[in-house]
Short mmCIF file of C-alpha atoms in Angstrom, two decimals:
data_model
loop_
_atom_site.label_atom_id
_atom_site.label_comp_id
_atom_site.label_asym_id
_atom_site.label_seq_id
_atom_site.Cartn_x
_atom_site.Cartn_y
_atom_site.Cartn_z
CA MET A 1469 168.66 28.02 97.61
CA SER A 1470 167.06 24.62 97.07
CA PHE A 1471 163.43 23.63 97.47
CA LEU A 1472 164.06 20.14 96.07
CA ASN A 1473 166.45 18.00 94.16
CA ASN A 1474 165.83 18.76 90.53
CA ASP A 1475 164.19 15.73 88.95
CA PRO A 1476 163.80 15.56 85.18
CA LYS A 1477 160.26 15.22 83.98
CA PRO A 1478 159.25 11.69 83.09
CA SER A 1479 159.74 10.87 79.45
CA GLU A 1480 156.71 10.08 77.36
CA ASP A 1481 156.10 6.53 76.22
CA ASN A 1482 156.74 6.64 72.50
CA SER A 1483 156.59 2.89 72.02
CA ALA A 1484 154.77 1.84 68.89
CA ALA A 1485 153.38 -1.08 70.89
CA ALA A 1486 151.40 1.23 73.15
CA GLU A 1487 147.98 0.12 71.93
CA ILE A 1488 145.79 1.69 74.58
CA ALA A 1489 145.62 5.21 75.98
CA SER A 1490 146.96 5.07 79.51
CA GLY A 1491 144.89 6.09 82.51
CA ALA A 1492 145.28 9.33 84.40
CA ARG A 1493 147.56 8.98 87.40
CA LEU A 1494 146.03 10.40 90.58
CA ILE A 1495 148.20 12.86 92.49
CA PRO A 1496 149.11 11.37 95.88
CA ARG A 1497 147.61 12.55 99.14
CA ILE A 1498 149.50 15.84 99.63
CA THR A 1499 148.86 19.29 101.08
CA ILE A 1500 149.08 22.33 98.80
CA GLN A 1501 148.96 25.97 99.86
CA ALA A 1502 148.72 28.75 97.27
CA PHE A 1503 149.55 32.43 97.82
CA CYS A 1504 147.98 34.65 95.17
CA GLU A 1505 148.17 38.35 94.39
CA HIS A 1506 145.00 38.54 92.29
CA SER A 1507 141.52 37.09 92.76
CA GLN A 1508 141.55 35.66 89.22
CA THR A 1509 144.63 33.61 90.07
CA ALA A 1510 143.00 32.35 93.27
CA GLN A 1511 139.99 31.25 91.23
CA LEU A 1512 142.29 29.46 88.80
CA VAL A 1513 144.00 27.55 91.61
CA GLU A 1514 140.72 26.70 93.33
CA SER A 1515 139.23 25.40 90.08
CA ALA A 1516 142.08 22.88 89.85
CA VAL A 1517 140.58 20.83 92.69
CA HIS A 1518 137.72 19.85 90.37
CA ASP A 1519 140.15 17.82 88.25
CA ARG A 1520 139.78 14.14 89.19
CA ARG A 1521 143.56 13.79 89.46
CA MET A 1522 143.35 16.08 92.49
CA SER A 1523 140.80 13.95 94.39
CA LYS A 1524 143.25 13.18 97.23
CA VAL A 1525 144.75 16.65 97.51
CA ALA A 1526 144.05 19.14 100.33
CA LEU A 1527 144.40 22.63 98.83
CA THR A 1528 143.96 26.07 100.40
CA THR A 1529 144.48 29.54 98.93
CA HIS A 1530 145.77 32.69 100.64
CA ASN A 1531 146.46 36.28 99.69
CA GLY A 1532 149.84 37.96 99.59
CA GLY A 1533 151.97 36.31 96.95
CA ILE A 1534 155.54 35.36 97.82
CA GLU A 1535 155.80 37.84 100.70
CA GLY A 1536 152.61 36.41 102.22
CA ALA A 1537 154.15 32.95 102.06
CA VAL A 1538 157.35 34.17 103.72
CA GLU A 1539 155.42 35.68 106.63
CA THR A 1540 153.22 32.58 107.02
CA TYR A 1541 156.09 30.10 107.17
CA ARG A 1542 158.14 32.06 109.66
CA SER A 1543 155.91 30.52 112.33
CA ASN A 1544 154.15 27.62 110.55
CA PRO A 1545 155.34 24.37 109.00
CA THR A 1546 155.45 24.21 105.21
CA PRO A 1547 153.16 21.91 103.19
CA ASN A 1548 154.22 19.39 100.56
CA LEU A 1549 153.77 21.94 97.76
CA ILE A 1550 153.63 25.74 97.70
CA ILE A 1551 152.21 27.71 94.79
CA VAL A 1552 153.10 31.41 94.71
CA GLU A 1553 152.09 34.18 92.34
CA THR A 1554 154.43 37.07 91.58
CA GLY A 1555 154.13 40.08 89.34
CA GLY A 1556 157.75 41.15 89.72
CA GLY A 1557 160.63 41.04 87.29
CA ARG A 1558 163.55 38.62 87.23
CA ASP A 1559 165.70 40.21 89.94
CA GLU A 1560 162.74 40.81 92.26
CA ILE A 1561 161.49 37.24 91.87
CA MET A 1562 164.88 35.71 92.62
CA ALA A 1563 165.37 37.92 95.70
CA SER A 1564 161.90 37.04 97.04
CA LEU A 1565 162.47 33.34 96.53
CA GLU A 1566 165.75 33.57 98.47
CA ARG A 1567 163.75 34.84 101.47
CA LEU A 1568 161.12 32.13 101.00
CA ALA A 1569 163.77 29.39 100.86
CA GLU A 1570 165.05 30.45 104.29
CA VAL A 1571 161.73 29.54 105.96
CA CYS A 1572 160.87 26.39 103.97
CA ASP A 1573 161.67 22.75 104.63
CA ALA A 1574 164.13 21.16 102.21
CA SER A 1575 161.50 18.67 101.03
CA THR A 1576 158.95 21.33 100.06
CA ARG A 1577 158.21 21.69 96.34
CA LEU A 1578 157.44 25.04 94.72
CA ILE A 1579 155.49 26.20 91.67
CA VAL A 1580 155.79 29.86 90.67
CA LEU A 1581 153.01 31.60 88.74
CA GLY A 1582 154.42 34.70 87.03
CA HIS A 1583 153.53 37.33 84.47
CA VAL A 1584 156.94 37.51 82.76
CA ASN A 1585 157.43 35.26 79.73
CA ASP A 1586 161.21 34.98 79.88
CA VAL A 1587 163.11 31.80 79.06
CA VAL A 1588 166.20 33.04 80.90
CA LEU A 1589 164.12 33.54 84.07
CA TYR A 1590 162.62 30.06 83.64
CA ARG A 1591 166.07 28.47 83.45
CA GLU A 1592 167.28 30.38 86.50
CA LEU A 1593 164.24 29.27 88.51
CA ILE A 1594 164.69 25.63 87.55
CA ARG A 1595 168.40 25.77 88.43
CA ALA A 1596 167.47 27.31 91.77
CA GLY A 1597 165.23 24.33 92.60
CA VAL A 1598 161.80 25.62 91.62
CA SER A 1599 159.70 22.70 90.35
CA GLU A 1600 157.81 24.62 87.67
CA TYR A 1601 157.22 28.14 86.38
CA LEU A 1602 153.89 28.86 84.67
CA VAL A 1603 153.21 32.09 82.83
CA LEU A 1604 149.82 33.66 83.54
CA PRO A 1605 147.17 33.58 82.27
CA ALA A 1606 147.11 29.80 82.47
CA ASN A 1607 144.35 27.24 82.80
CA ALA A 1608 143.57 24.75 85.54
CA GLN A 1609 144.53 21.79 83.39
CA SER A 1610 148.10 23.06 82.85
CA LEU A 1611 148.44 23.68 86.59
CA VAL A 1612 147.22 20.17 87.47
CA SER A 1613 149.53 18.67 84.83
CA ALA A 1614 152.46 20.54 86.37
CA ILE A 1615 151.59 19.20 89.82
CA SER A 1616 151.17 15.69 88.42
CA ASP A 1617 154.57 15.83 86.70
CA ILE A 1618 156.23 16.72 90.00
CA TYR A 1619 154.82 13.71 91.82
CA VAL A 1620 155.19 11.07 89.12
CA ALA A 1621 158.35 9.09 89.70
CA ASP A 1622 161.06 9.39 87.09
CA GLY A 1623 160.55 6.73 84.44
CA ALA A 1624 157.27 5.52 85.93
CA ALA A 1625 155.40 3.17 83.63
CA PRO A 1626 151.99 4.25 82.33
CA ILE A 1627 149.08 2.99 84.37
CA GLY A 1628 146.09 1.08 83.06
CA ARG A 1629 142.94 2.72 81.78
CA SER A 1630 139.94 2.44 84.12
CA VAL A 1631 136.45 2.12 82.58
CA ALA A 1632 133.27 2.02 84.68
CA PHE A 1633 129.99 0.54 83.44
CA ILE A 1634 126.85 1.49 85.36
CA ALA A 1635 123.18 0.83 84.63
CA ALA A 1636 120.60 3.60 84.55
CA LYS A 1637 118.07 1.12 85.94
CA GLY A 1638 118.27 -2.35 87.45
CA GLY A 1639 118.27 -5.05 84.81
CA ALA A 1640 119.43 -2.78 81.99
CA GLY A 1641 122.31 -5.15 81.26
CA ALA A 1642 125.38 -3.13 82.29
CA SER A 1643 127.22 -6.21 83.59
CA THR A 1644 126.58 -8.21 80.42
CA ILE A 1645 127.86 -5.35 78.28
CA ALA A 1646 130.87 -4.75 80.55
CA HIS A 1647 131.88 -8.42 80.31
CA ASN A 1648 131.36 -8.70 76.55
CA VAL A 1649 133.23 -5.44 75.90
CA SER A 1650 136.07 -6.80 78.05
CA TRP A 1651 136.12 -9.92 75.87
CA ALA A 1652 136.15 -7.78 72.71
CA ILE A 1653 139.09 -5.70 74.00
CA SER A 1654 141.06 -8.80 74.97
CA GLN A 1655 140.51 -10.52 71.62
CA THR A 1656 140.72 -7.50 69.31
CA LEU A 1657 143.64 -5.65 70.92
CA ARG A 1658 145.29 -8.66 72.55
CA GLN A 1659 145.64 -6.68 75.76
CA ASN A 1660 145.12 -7.93 79.31
CA VAL A 1661 141.85 -6.89 80.91
CA LEU A 1662 140.92 -7.12 84.59
CA ILE A 1663 137.23 -7.07 85.52
CA LEU A 1664 136.41 -5.85 89.02
CA ASP A 1665 132.97 -7.12 90.01
CA MET A 1666 131.97 -4.49 92.56
CA ASP A 1667 128.43 -5.77 93.15
CA LEU A 1668 129.38 -7.91 96.16
CA PRO A 1669 125.98 -9.43 97.00
CA PHE A 1670 124.68 -9.99 93.46
CA GLY A 1671 127.65 -9.82 91.07
CA THR A 1672 127.54 -12.00 87.94
CA ALA A 1673 131.10 -11.91 86.59
CA GLY A 1674 131.81 -15.40 87.91
CA LEU A 1675 128.61 -16.79 86.40
CA ASN A 1676 129.06 -15.09 83.04
CA PHE A 1677 132.58 -16.51 82.65
CA ASN A 1678 131.68 -19.88 84.21
CA GLN A 1679 134.14 -19.36 87.06
CA ASP A 1680 133.85 -20.04 90.79
CA PRO A 1681 137.18 -18.91 92.30
CA PRO A 1682 137.70 -19.33 96.05
CA ASN A 1683 138.89 -15.75 96.48
CA GLY A 1684 137.90 -12.40 95.07
CA ILE A 1685 137.38 -8.72 95.65
CA VAL A 1686 135.94 -9.10 99.15
CA ASP A 1687 139.25 -10.63 100.31
CA ALA A 1688 141.11 -7.61 98.97
CA LEU A 1689 138.70 -5.33 100.81
CA ALA A 1690 139.09 -7.29 104.03
CA ALA A 1691 142.87 -6.89 103.87
CA ASN A 1692 142.39 -3.10 103.78
CA ASP A 1693 145.76 -1.29 103.85
CA LYS A 1694 147.67 -4.58 104.02
CA VAL A 1695 146.83 -5.55 100.44
CA ASP A 1696 149.81 -5.31 98.09
CA GLN A 1697 150.45 -6.21 94.46
CA THR A 1698 151.51 -9.76 95.29
CA MET A 1699 148.37 -10.40 97.33
CA LEU A 1700 146.15 -8.88 94.66
CA ASP A 1701 147.70 -11.09 92.00
CA ARG A 1702 146.88 -14.16 94.11
CA LEU A 1703 143.24 -13.12 94.46
CA VAL A 1704 142.75 -12.60 90.73
CA SER A 1705 141.41 -15.56 88.74
CA LYS A 1706 142.04 -16.21 85.05
CA ALA A 1707 138.83 -16.45 83.01
CA ALA A 1708 140.22 -16.66 79.47
CA SER A 1709 143.17 -15.56 77.38
CA HIS A 1710 143.94 -11.95 78.38
CA ILE A 1711 140.94 -11.80 80.77
CA ASN A 1712 141.22 -11.91 84.56
CA LEU A 1713 138.55 -11.50 87.21
CA LEU A 1714 138.32 -10.16 90.71
CA THR A 1715 134.92 -11.68 91.45
CA ALA A 1716 132.21 -10.82 93.95
CA PRO A 1717 131.16 -13.47 96.49
CA ALA A 1718 127.48 -13.10 95.51
CA THR A 1719 126.33 -14.11 98.99
CA LEU A 1720 124.19 -12.39 101.59
CA ASP A 1721 126.08 -13.44 104.72
CA ARG A 1722 127.33 -9.89 105.14
CA THR A 1723 126.15 -6.41 104.22
CA ALA A 1724 127.86 -4.42 101.48
CA ASP A 1725 128.33 -1.10 103.29
CA PHE A 1726 131.56 0.68 102.34
CA ALA A 1727 133.28 3.95 103.07
CA GLU A 1728 133.85 6.45 100.27
CA ARG A 1729 137.43 5.40 99.49
CA ASP A 1730 137.34 1.68 100.33
CA PHE A 1731 137.77 0.59 96.71
CA GLU A 1732 140.27 3.29 95.80
CA GLN A 1733 143.43 1.35 96.61
CA ILE A 1734 142.24 -1.78 94.79
CA VAL A 1735 141.46 0.17 91.63
CA GLU A 1736 144.80 2.02 91.69
CA MET A 1737 146.76 -1.17 92.31
CA SER A 1738 144.90 -2.92 89.50
CA GLN A 1739 145.82 -0.11 87.12
CA LYS A 1740 149.52 -0.59 87.88
CA SER A 1741 149.49 -4.16 86.61
CA THR A 1742 146.82 -4.28 83.87
CA PRO A 1743 146.38 -2.14 80.71
CA VAL A 1744 142.57 -2.08 80.99
CA VAL A 1745 140.58 -2.27 84.23
CA ILE A 1746 136.81 -2.69 83.80
CA LEU A 1747 134.70 -1.69 86.80
CA ASP A 1748 131.34 -3.49 86.86
CA LEU A 1749 129.39 -1.18 89.19
CA PRO A 1750 126.11 -2.12 90.88
CA HIS A 1751 122.94 -0.10 90.36
CA VAL A 1752 123.04 1.74 93.70
CA TRP A 1753 123.91 5.28 94.72
CA THR A 1754 126.35 5.51 97.62
CA ALA A 1755 129.35 7.60 98.61
CA TRP A 1756 131.81 5.02 97.23
CA ILE A 1757 129.96 4.76 93.90
CA ARG A 1758 129.99 8.54 93.58
CA HIS A 1759 133.70 8.73 94.42
CA THR A 1760 134.58 5.91 92.04
CA LEU A 1761 132.73 7.58 89.17
CA ALA A 1762 134.57 10.81 89.91
CA THR A 1763 138.01 9.22 89.54
CA VAL A 1764 137.88 6.71 86.64
CA ASP A 1765 139.04 7.45 83.09
CA GLU A 1766 135.86 6.52 81.21
CA ILE A 1767 132.22 6.07 82.20
CA VAL A 1768 129.61 4.18 80.19
CA ILE A 1769 125.94 4.43 81.15
CA VAL A 1770 123.82 1.48 80.02
CA ALA A 1771 120.09 2.07 79.60
CA GLU A 1772 117.01 0.53 78.06
CA PRO A 1773 115.01 2.81 75.72
CA ASP A 1774 112.11 3.64 78.06
CA LEU A 1775 111.07 6.61 80.15
CA ALA A 1776 112.31 5.41 83.56
CA ASN A 1777 115.74 4.68 82.10
CA LEU A 1778 115.73 8.08 80.41
CA ARG A 1779 115.04 9.88 83.67
CA ASN A 1780 117.69 7.92 85.57
CA ALA A 1781 120.27 8.23 82.79
CA LYS A 1782 119.70 11.99 82.67
CA ASN A 1783 120.20 12.27 86.44
CA LEU A 1784 123.33 10.12 86.28
CA ALA A 1785 124.81 12.03 83.35
CA ASP A 1786 124.14 15.44 84.94
CA THR A 1787 125.66 14.36 88.25
CA ILE A 1788 128.72 12.84 86.59
CA LYS A 1789 129.31 15.99 84.53
CA ALA A 1790 129.08 18.09 87.70
CA LEU A 1791 131.53 15.75 89.46
CA ARG A 1792 133.96 15.89 86.52
CA PRO A 1793 133.68 19.38 84.98
CA THR A 1794 137.08 19.14 83.27
CA GLU A 1795 136.51 15.65 81.82
CA SER A 1796 134.68 14.39 78.76
CA LYS A 1797 131.00 13.54 79.11
CA PRO A 1798 129.95 9.99 79.99
CA SER A 1799 129.08 7.71 77.08
CA LEU A 1800 125.82 5.86 76.51
CA VAL A 1801 124.87 2.39 75.31
CA VAL A 1802 121.19 1.70 74.66
CA ASN A 1803 120.47 -1.96 75.36
CA LYS A 1804 117.58 -4.35 74.61
CA VAL A 1805 116.42 -2.36 71.61
CA ALA A 1806 113.39 -3.59 69.61
CA LEU A 1807 111.82 -5.56 72.44
CA PRO A 1808 108.60 -6.97 70.92
CA LYS A 1809 105.48 -4.82 71.43
CA ARG A 1810 107.31 -2.31 73.68
CA PRO A 1811 107.05 1.41 72.79
CA GLU A 1812 110.62 2.74 72.72
CA ILE A 1813 112.49 6.01 72.65
CA GLY A 1814 114.80 6.32 69.63
CA ALA A 1815 118.42 5.78 70.61
CA ALA A 1816 119.65 9.01 69.01
CA GLU A 1817 116.89 11.02 70.68
CA PHE A 1818 117.63 9.26 73.98
CA ALA A 1819 121.30 10.24 73.72
CA ASP A 1820 120.42 13.84 72.83
CA SER A 1821 118.09 14.07 75.83
CA VAL A 1822 120.76 12.95 78.29
CA ASP A 1823 123.53 14.81 76.41
CA CYS A 1824 125.84 11.80 76.08
CA LYS A 1825 127.74 10.28 73.17
CA LEU A 1826 125.88 7.24 71.85
CA LEU A 1827 128.37 4.39 71.46
CA GLY A 1828 125.90 1.81 70.27
CA GLN A 1829 122.45 0.29 70.47
CA ILE A 1830 122.22 -3.42 71.12
CA PRO A 1831 119.18 -5.31 69.83
CA PHE A 1832 117.15 -7.62 72.03
CA ASP A 1833 117.83 -11.28 71.29
CA ALA A 1834 116.37 -13.50 74.01
CA ALA A 1835 117.67 -16.77 72.56
CA LEU A 1836 121.25 -15.57 72.01
CA PHE A 1837 121.69 -13.79 75.34
CA GLY A 1838 119.83 -16.50 77.25
CA THR A 1839 122.07 -19.21 75.82
CA ALA A 1840 125.21 -17.23 76.61
CA ALA A 1841 124.08 -16.57 80.20
CA ASN A 1842 123.10 -20.18 80.86
CA ASN A 1843 126.35 -21.53 79.41
CA GLY A 1844 128.62 -18.99 81.13
CA GLN A 1845 129.84 -17.75 77.75
CA MET A 1846 130.31 -14.49 75.90
CA ILE A 1847 128.20 -13.64 72.84
CA ALA A 1848 131.23 -14.12 70.57
CA GLU A 1849 131.63 -17.68 71.88
CA VAL A 1850 128.00 -18.56 71.25
CA SER A 1851 127.73 -16.84 67.86
CA SER A 1852 130.95 -15.47 66.39
CA SER A 1853 129.07 -14.18 63.32
CA SER A 1854 126.55 -12.07 65.29
CA LYS A 1855 126.57 -8.37 64.38
CA ILE A 1856 126.34 -7.61 68.09
CA ASN A 1857 130.03 -8.48 68.38
CA ASP A 1858 130.82 -5.55 66.08
CA ILE A 1859 129.05 -3.23 68.52
CA TYR A 1860 131.05 -4.58 71.46
CA ARG A 1861 134.28 -4.12 69.51
CA ALA A 1862 133.36 -0.54 68.64
CA ILE A 1863 132.61 0.23 72.29
CA GLY A 1864 135.88 -1.42 73.33
CA LEU A 1865 137.90 0.66 70.89
CA HIS A 1866 136.28 3.86 72.12
CA VAL A 1867 136.77 3.29 75.86
CA THR A 1868 140.42 2.33 75.34
CA GLY A 1869 141.11 5.56 73.48
CA ARG A 1870 141.74 3.90 70.13
CA THR A 1871 138.96 5.61 68.21
CA ALA A 1872 135.64 7.39 68.63
CA PRO A 1873 133.20 5.34 66.55
CA GLU A 1874 129.86 6.46 65.32
CA ALA A 1875 127.02 4.78 67.16
CA ALA A 1876 126.83 1.15 66.04
CA GLY A 1877 123.61 -0.77 65.51
CA LYS A 1878 120.41 0.64 64.12
CA ALA A 1879 116.82 -0.05 65.07
CA SER A 1880 113.53 1.67 64.36
CA SER A 1881 111.71 3.13 67.35
CA LEU A 1882 109.19 5.71 68.39
CA LYS A 1883 110.00 9.37 68.84
CA LEU A 1884 110.13 10.68 72.40
CA SER A 1885 107.20 12.98 71.70
CA SER A 1886 105.16 10.00 70.52
CA LEU A 1887 105.92 8.11 73.71
CA PHE A 1888 104.82 11.01 75.89
CA SER A 1889 101.67 11.31 73.80
CA MET A 1890 100.88 7.63 74.28
CA ARG A 1891 101.40 7.95 78.04
CA ARG A 1892 99.02 10.91 78.20
CA LYS A 1893 96.36 8.96 76.30
CA ALA A 1894 96.85 5.97 78.56
CA GLY A 1895 96.44 8.23 81.59
#
């Protein structure tokens, strides 16, 4: 009996030079059918689709366990992967799998969910060609990890970590922070960073790095399925040591309407060649923005400390947590703190209200940021001694998985209750 050629699981990268936590590898577009004996197991399998690694997978559940699978595949083609639950003992399981093997294609992979914790049984199943045996009760994460291990090529290199920056409100400064954090990562960790400017009509990555490359992300999109690693490398422009850009055209000669998965291939291909991929997302809400946020490794919401930003940040955070129930919460950066004469919500209270980890609060400095923007420079280039650079470094370390810093930067501000009180008086 053989469901597959037994492939050893990929070895972990134990290199001491691995500076950055690698990104999660998405499971390829496959079909999975599960045959369960108990409703709790069916719920476990169905909950696995909420893991972002399963975003491409088509999964259905059925009743009947192994015998149900045997009957189904007598007259139907088998999917890429079958998951079966069995409550039997060793001899019963092996006999049932013999019958299942007779009706399955040779390329079909199999995961068995059992109730017997027996190392001898496990070894027999693996020798027989079963891809994995999980002892119930298990959790959705262990099931997804087992599926991922099956479809990761032997010896595959780790992929880059994807980090998305998105503003809670237009003008909050998400692009500026994304670019400066990219600079901090490249200079502090000496790792290559690729910035994807995904705001095609109004993107500022080219301006902020004083670059005007002839090609960019729109050319990769236009190539559609024809884009490959060689083509992508040609479209990327070098902005500084360890920093590359895939810039937006920033023109209005075409509309920026995209399907849900239009950017998916570009992001995945970028992760294969670069340790850190920074996604500079526009302040819009579309199907492709929603899908992108559901699949990246880290999300940073950038907001100013006012009520409109608070409402939008709360909506964003709640939606992201619903999209990614098995992932960590999005992080928060409060920008333009201590704007003269503006009533503000305290950064800590802001973060508590939206239920996000506060990575830092960046003070308003019109002269410093204005000079950097006009010169096409990063803050560290204009003023290497500015304390703001420490905040960018702390954010960079966090999003690359190096550390989880306490919120950097302090500024006095009004309490949320005080702000609401002021608004009531003004009304």
